[in-house]
Coordinates of C-alpha atoms in Angstrom, one line a residue:
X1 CA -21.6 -12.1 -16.4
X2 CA -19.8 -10.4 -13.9
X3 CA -16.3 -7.9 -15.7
X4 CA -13.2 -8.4 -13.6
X5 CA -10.7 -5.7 -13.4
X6 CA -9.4 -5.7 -16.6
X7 CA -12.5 -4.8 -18.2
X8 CA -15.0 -3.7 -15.7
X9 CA -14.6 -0.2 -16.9
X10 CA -12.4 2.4 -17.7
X11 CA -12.2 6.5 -17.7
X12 CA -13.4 6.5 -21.3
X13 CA -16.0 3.7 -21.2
X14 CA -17.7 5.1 -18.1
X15 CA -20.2 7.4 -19.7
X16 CA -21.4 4.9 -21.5
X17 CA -22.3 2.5 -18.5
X18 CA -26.0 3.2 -17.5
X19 CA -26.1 5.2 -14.2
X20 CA -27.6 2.0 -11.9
X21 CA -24.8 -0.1 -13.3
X22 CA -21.9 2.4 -12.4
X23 CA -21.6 1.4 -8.6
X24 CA -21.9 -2.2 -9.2
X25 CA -19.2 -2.1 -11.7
X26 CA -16.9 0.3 -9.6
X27 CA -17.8 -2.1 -6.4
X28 CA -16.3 -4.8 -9.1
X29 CA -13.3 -2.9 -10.0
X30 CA -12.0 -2.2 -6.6
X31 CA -12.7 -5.2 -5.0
X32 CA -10.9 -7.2 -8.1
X33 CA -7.8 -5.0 -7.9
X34 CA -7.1 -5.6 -4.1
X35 CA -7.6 -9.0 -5.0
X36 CA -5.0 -9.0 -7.6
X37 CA -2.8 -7.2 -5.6
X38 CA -3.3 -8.8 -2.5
X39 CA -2.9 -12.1 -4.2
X40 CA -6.4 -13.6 -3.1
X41 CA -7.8 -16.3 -5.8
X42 CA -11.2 -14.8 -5.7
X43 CA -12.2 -11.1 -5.6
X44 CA -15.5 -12.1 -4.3
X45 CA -14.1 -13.0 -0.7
X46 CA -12.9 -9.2 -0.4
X47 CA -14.8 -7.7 2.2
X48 CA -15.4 -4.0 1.7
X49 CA -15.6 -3.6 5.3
X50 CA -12.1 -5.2 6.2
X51 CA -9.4 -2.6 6.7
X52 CA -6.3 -3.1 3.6
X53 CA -3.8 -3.9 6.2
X54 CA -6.2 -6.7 7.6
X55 CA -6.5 -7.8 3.7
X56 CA -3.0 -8.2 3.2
X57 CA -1.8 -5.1 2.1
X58 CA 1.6 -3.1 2.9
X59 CA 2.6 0.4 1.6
X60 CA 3.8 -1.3 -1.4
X61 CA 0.9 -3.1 -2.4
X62 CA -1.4 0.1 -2.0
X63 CA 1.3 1.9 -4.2
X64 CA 0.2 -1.0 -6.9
X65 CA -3.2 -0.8 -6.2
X66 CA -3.2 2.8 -6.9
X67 CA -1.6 2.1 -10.3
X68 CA -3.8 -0.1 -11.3
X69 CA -6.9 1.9 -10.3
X70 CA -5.2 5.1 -11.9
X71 CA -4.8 2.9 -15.5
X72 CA -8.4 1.3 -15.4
X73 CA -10.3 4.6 -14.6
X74 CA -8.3 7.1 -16.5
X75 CA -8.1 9.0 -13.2
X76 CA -5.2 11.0 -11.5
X77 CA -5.1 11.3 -8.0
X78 CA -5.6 14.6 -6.8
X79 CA -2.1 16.1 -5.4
X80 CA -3.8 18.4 -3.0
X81 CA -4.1 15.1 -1.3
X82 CA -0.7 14.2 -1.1
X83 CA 1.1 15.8 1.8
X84 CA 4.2 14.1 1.0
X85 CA 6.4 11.8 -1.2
X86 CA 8.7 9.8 0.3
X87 CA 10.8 7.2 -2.3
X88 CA 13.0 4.6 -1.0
X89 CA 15.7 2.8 -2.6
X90 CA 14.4 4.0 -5.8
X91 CA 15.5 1.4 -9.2
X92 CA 14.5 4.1 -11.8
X93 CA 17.7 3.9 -13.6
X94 CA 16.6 6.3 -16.3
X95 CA 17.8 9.0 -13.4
X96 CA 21.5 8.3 -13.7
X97 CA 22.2 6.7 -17.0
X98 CA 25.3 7.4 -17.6
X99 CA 27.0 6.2 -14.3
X100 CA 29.4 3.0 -14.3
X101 CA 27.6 1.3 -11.7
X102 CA 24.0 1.4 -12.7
X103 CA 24.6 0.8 -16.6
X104 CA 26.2 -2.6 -15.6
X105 CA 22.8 -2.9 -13.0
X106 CA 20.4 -1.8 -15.8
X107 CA 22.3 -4.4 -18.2
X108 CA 22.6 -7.1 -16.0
X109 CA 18.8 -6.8 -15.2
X110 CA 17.5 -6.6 -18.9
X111 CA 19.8 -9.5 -20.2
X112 CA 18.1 -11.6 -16.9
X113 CA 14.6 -10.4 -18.0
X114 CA 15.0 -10.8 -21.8
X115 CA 15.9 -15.2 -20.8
X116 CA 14.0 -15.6 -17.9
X117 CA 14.4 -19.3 -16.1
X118 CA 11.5 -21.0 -16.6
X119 CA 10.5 -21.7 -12.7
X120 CA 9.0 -18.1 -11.8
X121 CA 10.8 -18.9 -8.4
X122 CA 14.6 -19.0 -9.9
X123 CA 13.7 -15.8 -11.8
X124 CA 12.7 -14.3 -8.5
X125 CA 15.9 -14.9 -6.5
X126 CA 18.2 -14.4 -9.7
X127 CA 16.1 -11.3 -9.8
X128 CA 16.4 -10.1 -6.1
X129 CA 20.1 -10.9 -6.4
X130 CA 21.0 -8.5 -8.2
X131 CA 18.7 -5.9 -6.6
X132 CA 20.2 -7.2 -3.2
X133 CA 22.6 -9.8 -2.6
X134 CA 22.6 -9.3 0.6
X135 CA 19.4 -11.3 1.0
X136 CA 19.0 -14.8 1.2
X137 CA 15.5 -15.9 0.5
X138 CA 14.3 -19.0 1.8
X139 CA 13.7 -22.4 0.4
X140 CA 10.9 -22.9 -0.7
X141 CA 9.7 -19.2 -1.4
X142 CA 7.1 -17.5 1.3
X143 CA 3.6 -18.1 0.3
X144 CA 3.2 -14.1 -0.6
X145 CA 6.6 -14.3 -2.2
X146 CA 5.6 -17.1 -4.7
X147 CA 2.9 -15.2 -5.6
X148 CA 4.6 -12.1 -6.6
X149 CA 7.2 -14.3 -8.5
X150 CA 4.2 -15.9 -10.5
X151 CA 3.0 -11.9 -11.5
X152 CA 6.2 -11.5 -13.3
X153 CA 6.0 -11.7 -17.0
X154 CA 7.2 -10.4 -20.2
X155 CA 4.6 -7.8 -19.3
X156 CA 5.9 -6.9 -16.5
X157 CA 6.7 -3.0 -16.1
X158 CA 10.5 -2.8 -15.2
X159 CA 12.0 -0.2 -13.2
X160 CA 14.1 1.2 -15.7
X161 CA 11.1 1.6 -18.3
X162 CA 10.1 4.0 -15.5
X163 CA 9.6 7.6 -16.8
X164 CA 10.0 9.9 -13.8
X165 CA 7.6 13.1 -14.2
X166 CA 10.6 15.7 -13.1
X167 CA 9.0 18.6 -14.0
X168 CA 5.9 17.7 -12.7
X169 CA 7.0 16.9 -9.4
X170 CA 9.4 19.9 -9.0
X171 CA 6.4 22.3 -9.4
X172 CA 4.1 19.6 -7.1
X173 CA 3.1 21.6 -3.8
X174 CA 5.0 18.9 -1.6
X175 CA 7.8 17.7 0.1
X176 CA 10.2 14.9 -1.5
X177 CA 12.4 12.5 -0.3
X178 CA 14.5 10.4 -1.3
X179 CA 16.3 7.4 1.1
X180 CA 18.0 4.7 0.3
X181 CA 19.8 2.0 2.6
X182 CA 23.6 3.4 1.8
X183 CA 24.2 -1.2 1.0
X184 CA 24.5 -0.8 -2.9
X185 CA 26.6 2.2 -5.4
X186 CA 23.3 1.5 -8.3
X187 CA 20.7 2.2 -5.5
X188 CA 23.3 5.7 -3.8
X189 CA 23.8 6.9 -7.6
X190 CA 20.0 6.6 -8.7
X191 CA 19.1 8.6 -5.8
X192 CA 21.4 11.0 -5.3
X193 CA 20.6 11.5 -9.0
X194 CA 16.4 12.3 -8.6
X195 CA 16.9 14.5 -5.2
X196 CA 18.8 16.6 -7.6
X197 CA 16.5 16.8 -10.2
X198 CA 13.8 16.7 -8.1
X199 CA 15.3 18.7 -5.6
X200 CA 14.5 16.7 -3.2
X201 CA 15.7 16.0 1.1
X202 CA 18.1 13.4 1.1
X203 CA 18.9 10.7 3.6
X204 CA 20.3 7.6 3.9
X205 CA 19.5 5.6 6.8
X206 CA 22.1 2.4 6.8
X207 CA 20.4 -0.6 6.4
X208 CA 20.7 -2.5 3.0
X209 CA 18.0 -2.4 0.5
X210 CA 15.1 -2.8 2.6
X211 CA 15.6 0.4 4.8
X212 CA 12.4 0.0 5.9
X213 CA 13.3 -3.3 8.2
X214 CA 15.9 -1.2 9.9
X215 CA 12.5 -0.2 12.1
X216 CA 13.5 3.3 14.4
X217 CA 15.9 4.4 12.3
X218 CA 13.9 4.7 9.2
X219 CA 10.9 5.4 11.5
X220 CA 12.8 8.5 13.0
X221 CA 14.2 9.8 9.6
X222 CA 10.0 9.9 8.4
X223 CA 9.2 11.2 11.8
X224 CA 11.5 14.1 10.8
X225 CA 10.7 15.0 7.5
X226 CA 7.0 14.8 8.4
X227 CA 7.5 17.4 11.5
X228 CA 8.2 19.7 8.8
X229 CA 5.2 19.5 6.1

């Protein structure tokens, strides 16, 4: 039988798997996690010749599928490859406890989370409500949408269980930046709060909580920072 992602293998495991089965189960492990990311049915239809973006996957999903390959193999990703760290609209409300605006966010959010509705749709927008108001979804959900609403679960990893690494990330041998969409005081406070302790480049490029939509605005601002790494 064939181990899906969950168990296919892990950092500690792997020196025990014999060295012929290694690339099968590695071939297993990736192709199941953009599966589960990408929200196809069956990991066996992922072609490993098909580009991510031609599978389905944004910047957002390739952030998850990192995660998840990071927790299965036990294996950082190297930060002499990262040239960069942009964050956007950041929810890690750990930053900046302590301010009016996200406690009520953070409280709001956890009281939603801790009685979910029962239709993973209502949790979605009741969810995404109080990210961004702004918003209206529409009815029914978008296909991809209804996926990601069907992911969520007591399981789920919040935002504000997020641990930020500050010290880590200080001392990294990038550049960090921090945008957010200037819509929402929660979203301003939390990053104002990490280009502090991150010491980070600051911008805010208006546009609500999606800043990425705004399309040449946001485009220009990365343009920017990258001229200078």
């Amino acid at each position: 039988m064939v181990q899906d992602v969950g168990t296919a293998t892990t950092g500690r495991a792997a020196a025990g798997v014999p060295e012929g089965e290694a690339p099968v189960r590695l071939d297993v492990l990736v192709r199941s996690s953009v599966a589960a990311v990408a929200g196809h049915e069956d990991w066996r239809l992922v072609d490993t010749d098909t580009a991510f973006r031609d599978l389905g996957l944004t910047s957002l999903r390739l952030t998850e599928l990192h995660e998840r390959l990071r927790e299965a193999t036990g294996l950082p990703l190297p930060t002499g490859l990262v040239r960069s760290l942009t964050l956007v609209e950041s929810a890690a409300s750990s930053a900046a406890r302590g301010s009016e605006a996200v406690d009520a966010y953070e409280r709001a959010a956890r009281r939603l989370v801790a009685r979910p509705p029962a239709d993973p749709d209502a949790f979605f927008r009741r969810l995404f409500a109080l990210i961004d108001p702004t918003t209206r979804y529409p009815v029914p959900l978008p296909a991809e949408l209804s996926r990601s609403a069907r992911r969520l679960s007591p399981d789920t990893r919040w935002p504000w269980e997020a641990v930020v690494p500050v010290r880590e990330l200080r001392a990294a041998p990038f550049p960090v930046l921090i945008v957010s969409g200037g819509a929402r005081p929660v979203f301003e406070r939390i990053s104002d709060a990490l280009a502090e302790r991150l010491d980070a480049r600051r911008l805010v490029v208006p546009g609500g909580h999606a800043v990425q939509n705004t399309g040449a605005p946001f485009n220009t601002a990365l343009e920017g920072f990258w001229s200078t790494v």
